[in-house]
């Protein structure tokens, strides 16, 4: 497994692979890998001749009061998991290599970031869009794999591919969960034992919504009220949002008659967690 620490080394590596007519699959991450990340690597491995993993905690996607400085890291463990998953190359760039002094460009999408997480994280998706575009230009992937855990991010990347005419196939990986249903996240490491119990309320509330829909409830407001009071029954929870929305546009729906995305964000103590489910009311 090659380890590339500068963007020029990484770019040369990819150009060499291209000259050899090898295809490249790419999985971008912020590190502190867990089975959710590994599942994306495993999904990507058979799709191309080579598999590139990037580990980069992207400062551009963190707001001023967010956890950029405390974001967990364990590079040794990440490299061991990457090796096991068959990664061909790991890209570990420095921040000043990705964002040199006098960096000026922004990428802003017009409506997808106005919903869900974008409301409480106003610069987040601009930061995601710029770093993913740069990583794509450096790594030259044929395919890139993203998790549905960050559903809004996935939709934004898909839109970016269309808008910027980027010829990269975007593959989605399903949400990987702990045994008790909690969606895996590097941020779960911040949770105390009691907060970990409260964190289960996210997944449980998604199941509660599924049950209500299966019983014929079609009013988002009625379900959201029950989910909110369920979640608020757990200590240290502060609801950010619960939304039933169109899986493509992410706009709120006023009735659950077609497949919808149910997305939620909850703060458990200082840790902000997200989860979601695609729900088809006809099933
Ligand atoms: P992150 O390191 O949090 O930026 O995530 C890197 C990639 O892993 C993103 O595409 C995430 O959507 C994906 N990911 C994170 N958690 C999970 C999970 N529990 N299941 C599947 N994919 C995930």
PDB file of N, CA, C and O and ligand atoms in Angstrom, residues 27-31 33-37 39-40 61 71 145-150 153 173-177 183-187, ligand 1:
ATOM      1  N   UNK A  27     -12.270   6.627  -2.207  1.00  0.00           N
ATOM      2  CA  UNK A  27     -13.134   6.810  -1.027  1.00  0.00           C
ATOM      3  C   UNK A  27     -12.554   7.940  -0.168  1.00  0.00           C
ATOM      4  O   UNK A  27     -11.517   7.757   0.478  1.00  0.00           O
ATOM      5  N   UNK A  28     -13.210   9.115  -0.170  1.00  0.00           N
ATOM      6  CA  UNK A  28     -12.723  10.202   0.683  1.00  0.00           C
ATOM      7  C   UNK A  28     -13.246  10.068   2.116  1.00  0.00           C
ATOM      8  O   UNK A  28     -14.422   9.737   2.313  1.00  0.00           O
ATOM      9  N   UNK A  29     -12.375  10.319   3.096  1.00  0.00           N
ATOM     10  CA  UNK A  29     -12.804  10.278   4.503  1.00  0.00           C
ATOM     11  C   UNK A  29     -12.042  11.339   5.301  1.00  0.00           C
ATOM     12  O   UNK A  29     -11.068  11.909   4.831  1.00  0.00           O
ATOM     13  N   UNK A  30     -12.515  11.514   6.547  1.00  0.00           N
ATOM     14  CA  UNK A  30     -11.769  12.367   7.479  1.00  0.00           C
ATOM     15  C   UNK A  30     -11.032  11.505   8.506  1.00  0.00           C
ATOM     16  O   UNK A  30     -10.568  12.015   9.528  1.00  0.00           O
ATOM     17  N   UNK A  31     -10.920  10.204   8.241  1.00  0.00           N
ATOM     18  CA  UNK A  31     -10.138   9.336   9.111  1.00  0.00           C
ATOM     19  C   UNK A  31     -10.895   8.878  10.341  1.00  0.00           C
ATOM     20  O   UNK A  31     -12.109   9.015  10.435  1.00  0.00           O
ATOM     21  N   UNK A  33     -11.179   5.711  11.143  1.00  0.00           N
ATOM     22  CA  UNK A  33     -12.042   4.809  10.374  1.00  0.00           C
ATOM     23  C   UNK A  33     -12.783   3.799  11.250  1.00  0.00           C
ATOM     24  O   UNK A  33     -12.263   3.331  12.256  1.00  0.00           O
ATOM     25  N   UNK A  34     -13.998   3.497  10.828  1.00  0.00           N
ATOM     26  CA  UNK A  34     -14.822   2.469  11.468  1.00  0.00           C
ATOM     27  C   UNK A  34     -15.401   1.589  10.360  1.00  0.00           C
ATOM     28  O   UNK A  34     -15.096   1.795   9.175  1.00  0.00           O
ATOM     29  N   UNK A  35     -16.261   0.652  10.742  1.00  0.00           N
ATOM     30  CA  UNK A  35     -16.774  -0.302   9.753  1.00  0.00           C
ATOM     31  C   UNK A  35     -17.599   0.374   8.647  1.00  0.00           C
ATOM     32  O   UNK A  35     -17.736  -0.168   7.553  1.00  0.00           O
ATOM     33  N   UNK A  36     -18.168   1.541   8.935  1.00  0.00           N
ATOM     34  CA  UNK A  36     -18.889   2.282   7.886  1.00  0.00           C
ATOM     35  C   UNK A  36     -17.941   2.658   6.754  1.00  0.00           C
ATOM     36  O   UNK A  36     -18.226   2.432   5.568  1.00  0.00           O
ATOM     37  N   UNK A  37     -16.770   3.203   7.125  1.00  0.00           N
ATOM     38  CA  UNK A  37     -15.765   3.535   6.109  1.00  0.00           C
ATOM     39  C   UNK A  37     -15.280   2.262   5.408  1.00  0.00           C
ATOM     40  O   UNK A  37     -15.121   2.233   4.185  1.00  0.00           O
ATOM     41  N   UNK A  39     -16.795  -0.466   4.921  1.00  0.00           N
ATOM     42  CA  UNK A  39     -17.805  -0.995   3.979  1.00  0.00           C
ATOM     43  C   UNK A  39     -17.713  -0.268   2.633  1.00  0.00           C
ATOM     44  O   UNK A  39     -17.940  -0.872   1.582  1.00  0.00           O
ATOM     45  N   UNK A  40     -17.387   1.040   2.663  1.00  0.00           N
ATOM     46  CA  UNK A  40     -17.239   1.775   1.391  1.00  0.00           C
ATOM     47  C   UNK A  40     -16.007   1.276   0.635  1.00  0.00           C
ATOM     48  O   UNK A  40     -16.029   1.135  -0.596  1.00  0.00           O
ATOM     49  N   UNK A  61     -14.972  22.761   5.863  1.00  0.00           N
ATOM     50  CA  UNK A  61     -16.347  22.322   6.098  1.00  0.00           C
ATOM     51  C   UNK A  61     -16.756  22.405   7.566  1.00  0.00           C
ATOM     52  O   UNK A  61     -17.836  21.956   7.938  1.00  0.00           O
ATOM     53  N   UNK A  71     -11.337  16.886  16.423  1.00  0.00           N
ATOM     54  CA  UNK A  71     -11.787  15.738  15.609  1.00  0.00           C
ATOM     55  C   UNK A  71     -10.861  14.543  15.873  1.00  0.00           C
ATOM     56  O   UNK A  71      -9.636  14.680  15.829  1.00  0.00           O
ATOM     57  N   UNK A 145     -16.869   6.527  -4.006  1.00  0.00           N
ATOM     58  CA  UNK A 145     -17.908   5.922  -3.148  1.00  0.00           C
ATOM     59  C   UNK A 145     -18.162   6.818  -1.942  1.00  0.00           C
ATOM     60  O   UNK A 145     -17.222   7.222  -1.249  1.00  0.00           O
ATOM     61  N   UNK A 146     -19.440   7.112  -1.716  1.00  0.00           N
ATOM     62  CA  UNK A 146     -19.866   7.940  -0.578  1.00  0.00           C
ATOM     63  C   UNK A 146     -20.954   7.201   0.199  1.00  0.00           C
ATOM     64  O   UNK A 146     -21.747   6.443  -0.379  1.00  0.00           O
ATOM     65  N   UNK A 147     -21.055   7.488   1.507  1.00  0.00           N
ATOM     66  CA  UNK A 147     -22.055   6.815   2.340  1.00  0.00           C
ATOM     67  C   UNK A 147     -23.392   7.534   2.344  1.00  0.00           C
ATOM     68  O   UNK A 147     -23.439   8.769   2.358  1.00  0.00           O
ATOM     69  N   UNK A 148     -24.470   6.742   2.385  1.00  0.00           N
ATOM     70  CA  UNK A 148     -25.805   7.336   2.484  1.00  0.00           C
ATOM     71  C   UNK A 148     -26.068   7.915   3.867  1.00  0.00           C
ATOM     72  O   UNK A 148     -27.055   8.593   4.079  1.00  0.00           O
ATOM     73  N   UNK A 149     -25.188   7.598   4.814  1.00  0.00           N
ATOM     74  CA  UNK A 149     -25.288   8.202   6.149  1.00  0.00           C
ATOM     75  C   UNK A 149     -25.324   9.723   6.008  1.00  0.00           C
ATOM     76  O   UNK A 149     -26.074  10.404   6.695  1.00  0.00           O
ATOM     77  N   UNK A 150     -24.478  10.253   5.106  1.00  0.00           N
ATOM     78  CA  UNK A 150     -24.467  11.694   4.834  1.00  0.00           C
ATOM     79  C   UNK A 150     -25.253  11.913   3.535  1.00  0.00           C
ATOM     80  O   UNK A 150     -24.674  12.245   2.492  1.00  0.00           O
ATOM     81  N   UNK A 153     -24.985  15.216   1.638  1.00  0.00           N
ATOM     82  CA  UNK A 153     -23.672  15.322   0.987  1.00  0.00           C
ATOM     83  C   UNK A 153     -23.665  14.531  -0.321  1.00  0.00           C
ATOM     84  O   UNK A 153     -23.186  15.023  -1.351  1.00  0.00           O
ATOM     85  N   UNK A 173     -23.016   3.926  -0.635  1.00  0.00           N
ATOM     86  CA  UNK A 173     -22.920   2.781   0.290  1.00  0.00           C
ATOM     87  C   UNK A 173     -23.954   2.920   1.397  1.00  0.00           C
ATOM     88  O   UNK A 173     -24.173   4.020   1.905  1.00  0.00           O
ATOM     89  N   UNK A 174     -24.565   1.802   1.761  1.00  0.00           N
ATOM     90  CA  UNK A 174     -25.632   1.856   2.778  1.00  0.00           C
ATOM     91  C   UNK A 174     -25.070   2.220   4.164  1.00  0.00           C
ATOM     92  O   UNK A 174     -23.854   2.116   4.390  1.00  0.00           O
ATOM     93  N   UNK A 175     -25.971   2.618   5.059  1.00  0.00           N
ATOM     94  CA  UNK A 175     -25.555   3.029   6.410  1.00  0.00           C
ATOM     95  C   UNK A 175     -25.191   1.788   7.233  1.00  0.00           C
ATOM     96  O   UNK A 175     -25.985   0.853   7.335  1.00  0.00           O
ATOM     97  N   UNK A 176     -23.998   1.786   7.792  1.00  0.00           N
ATOM     98  CA  UNK A 176     -23.577   0.681   8.658  1.00  0.00           C
ATOM     99  C   UNK A 176     -23.815   1.096  10.117  1.00  0.00           C
ATOM    100  O   UNK A 176     -23.485   2.219  10.513  1.00  0.00           O
ATOM    101  N   UNK A 177     -24.407   0.173  10.871  1.00  0.00           N
ATOM    102  CA  UNK A 177     -24.856   0.496  12.227  1.00  0.00           C
ATOM    103  C   UNK A 177     -24.193  -0.407  13.272  1.00  0.00           C
ATOM    104  O   UNK A 177     -23.792  -1.527  12.970  1.00  0.00           O
ATOM    105  N   UNK A 183     -26.071   4.539  14.115  1.00  0.00           N
ATOM    106  CA  UNK A 183     -25.257   4.644  12.898  1.00  0.00           C
ATOM    107  C   UNK A 183     -23.799   4.882  13.297  1.00  0.00           C
ATOM    108  O   UNK A 183     -23.519   5.733  14.157  1.00  0.00           O
ATOM    109  N   UNK A 184     -22.887   4.132  12.693  1.00  0.00           N
ATOM    110  CA  UNK A 184     -21.467   4.324  13.029  1.00  0.00           C
ATOM    111  C   UNK A 184     -21.027   5.710  12.603  1.00  0.00           C
ATOM    112  O   UNK A 184     -21.442   6.216  11.559  1.00  0.00           O
ATOM    113  N   UNK A 185     -20.198   6.324  13.424  1.00  0.00           N
ATOM    114  CA  UNK A 185     -19.683   7.664  13.133  1.00  0.00           C
ATOM    115  C   UNK A 185     -18.407   7.851  13.933  1.00  0.00           C
ATOM    116  O   UNK A 185     -18.309   7.383  15.074  1.00  0.00           O
ATOM    117  N   UNK A 186     -17.443   8.550  13.343  1.00  0.00           N
ATOM    118  CA  UNK A 186     -16.215   8.851  14.098  1.00  0.00           C
ATOM    119  C   UNK A 186     -16.578   9.651  15.348  1.00  0.00           C
ATOM    120  O   UNK A 186     -15.914   9.557  16.374  1.00  0.00           O
ATOM    121  N   UNK A 187     -17.634  10.451  15.268  1.00  0.00           N
ATOM    122  CA  UNK A 187     -18.023  11.307  16.396  1.00  0.00           C
ATOM    123  C   UNK A 187     -18.642  10.512  17.552  1.00  0.00           C
ATOM    124  O   UNK A 187     -18.778  11.063  18.649  1.00  0.00           O
TER     125      UNK A 187
HETATM  126  P1  LIG B   1     -16.346  10.997   7.195  1.00  0.00           P
HETATM  127  O1  LIG B   1     -15.018  10.406   7.532  1.00  0.00           O
HETATM  128  O2  LIG B   1     -17.275  11.098   8.350  1.00  0.00           O
HETATM  129  O3  LIG B   1     -16.220  12.275   6.395  1.00  0.00           O
HETATM  130  O4  LIG B   1     -17.042   9.962   6.213  1.00  0.00           O
HETATM  131  C1  LIG B   1     -16.412   9.514   5.042  1.00  0.00           C
HETATM  132  C2  LIG B   1     -17.386   8.700   4.244  1.00  0.00           C
HETATM  133  O5  LIG B   1     -17.851   7.604   5.029  1.00  0.00           O
HETATM  134  C3  LIG B   1     -18.641   9.500   3.840  1.00  0.00           C
HETATM  135  O6  LIG B   1     -19.002   9.156   2.511  1.00  0.00           O
HETATM  136  C4  LIG B   1     -19.665   9.028   4.838  1.00  0.00           C
HETATM  137  O7  LIG B   1     -20.992   9.120   4.354  1.00  0.00           O
HETATM  138  C5  LIG B   1     -19.257   7.589   5.019  1.00  0.00           C
HETATM  139  N1  LIG B   1     -19.774   7.047   6.288  1.00  0.00           N
HETATM  140  C6  LIG B   1     -19.652   7.591   7.515  1.00  0.00           C
HETATM  141  N2  LIG B   1     -20.320   6.849   8.426  1.00  0.00           N
HETATM  142  C7  LIG B   1     -20.883   5.818   7.746  1.00  0.00           C
HETATM  143  C8  LIG B   1     -21.702   4.709   8.120  1.00  0.00           C
HETATM  144  N3  LIG B   1     -22.092   4.512   9.369  1.00  0.00           N
HETATM  145  N4  LIG B   1     -22.104   3.868   7.143  1.00  0.00           N
HETATM  146  C9  LIG B   1     -21.732   4.054   5.860  1.00  0.00           C
HETATM  147  N5  LIG B   1     -20.953   5.076   5.437  1.00  0.00           N
HETATM  148  C10 LIG B   1     -20.536   5.947   6.361  1.00  0.00           C
END
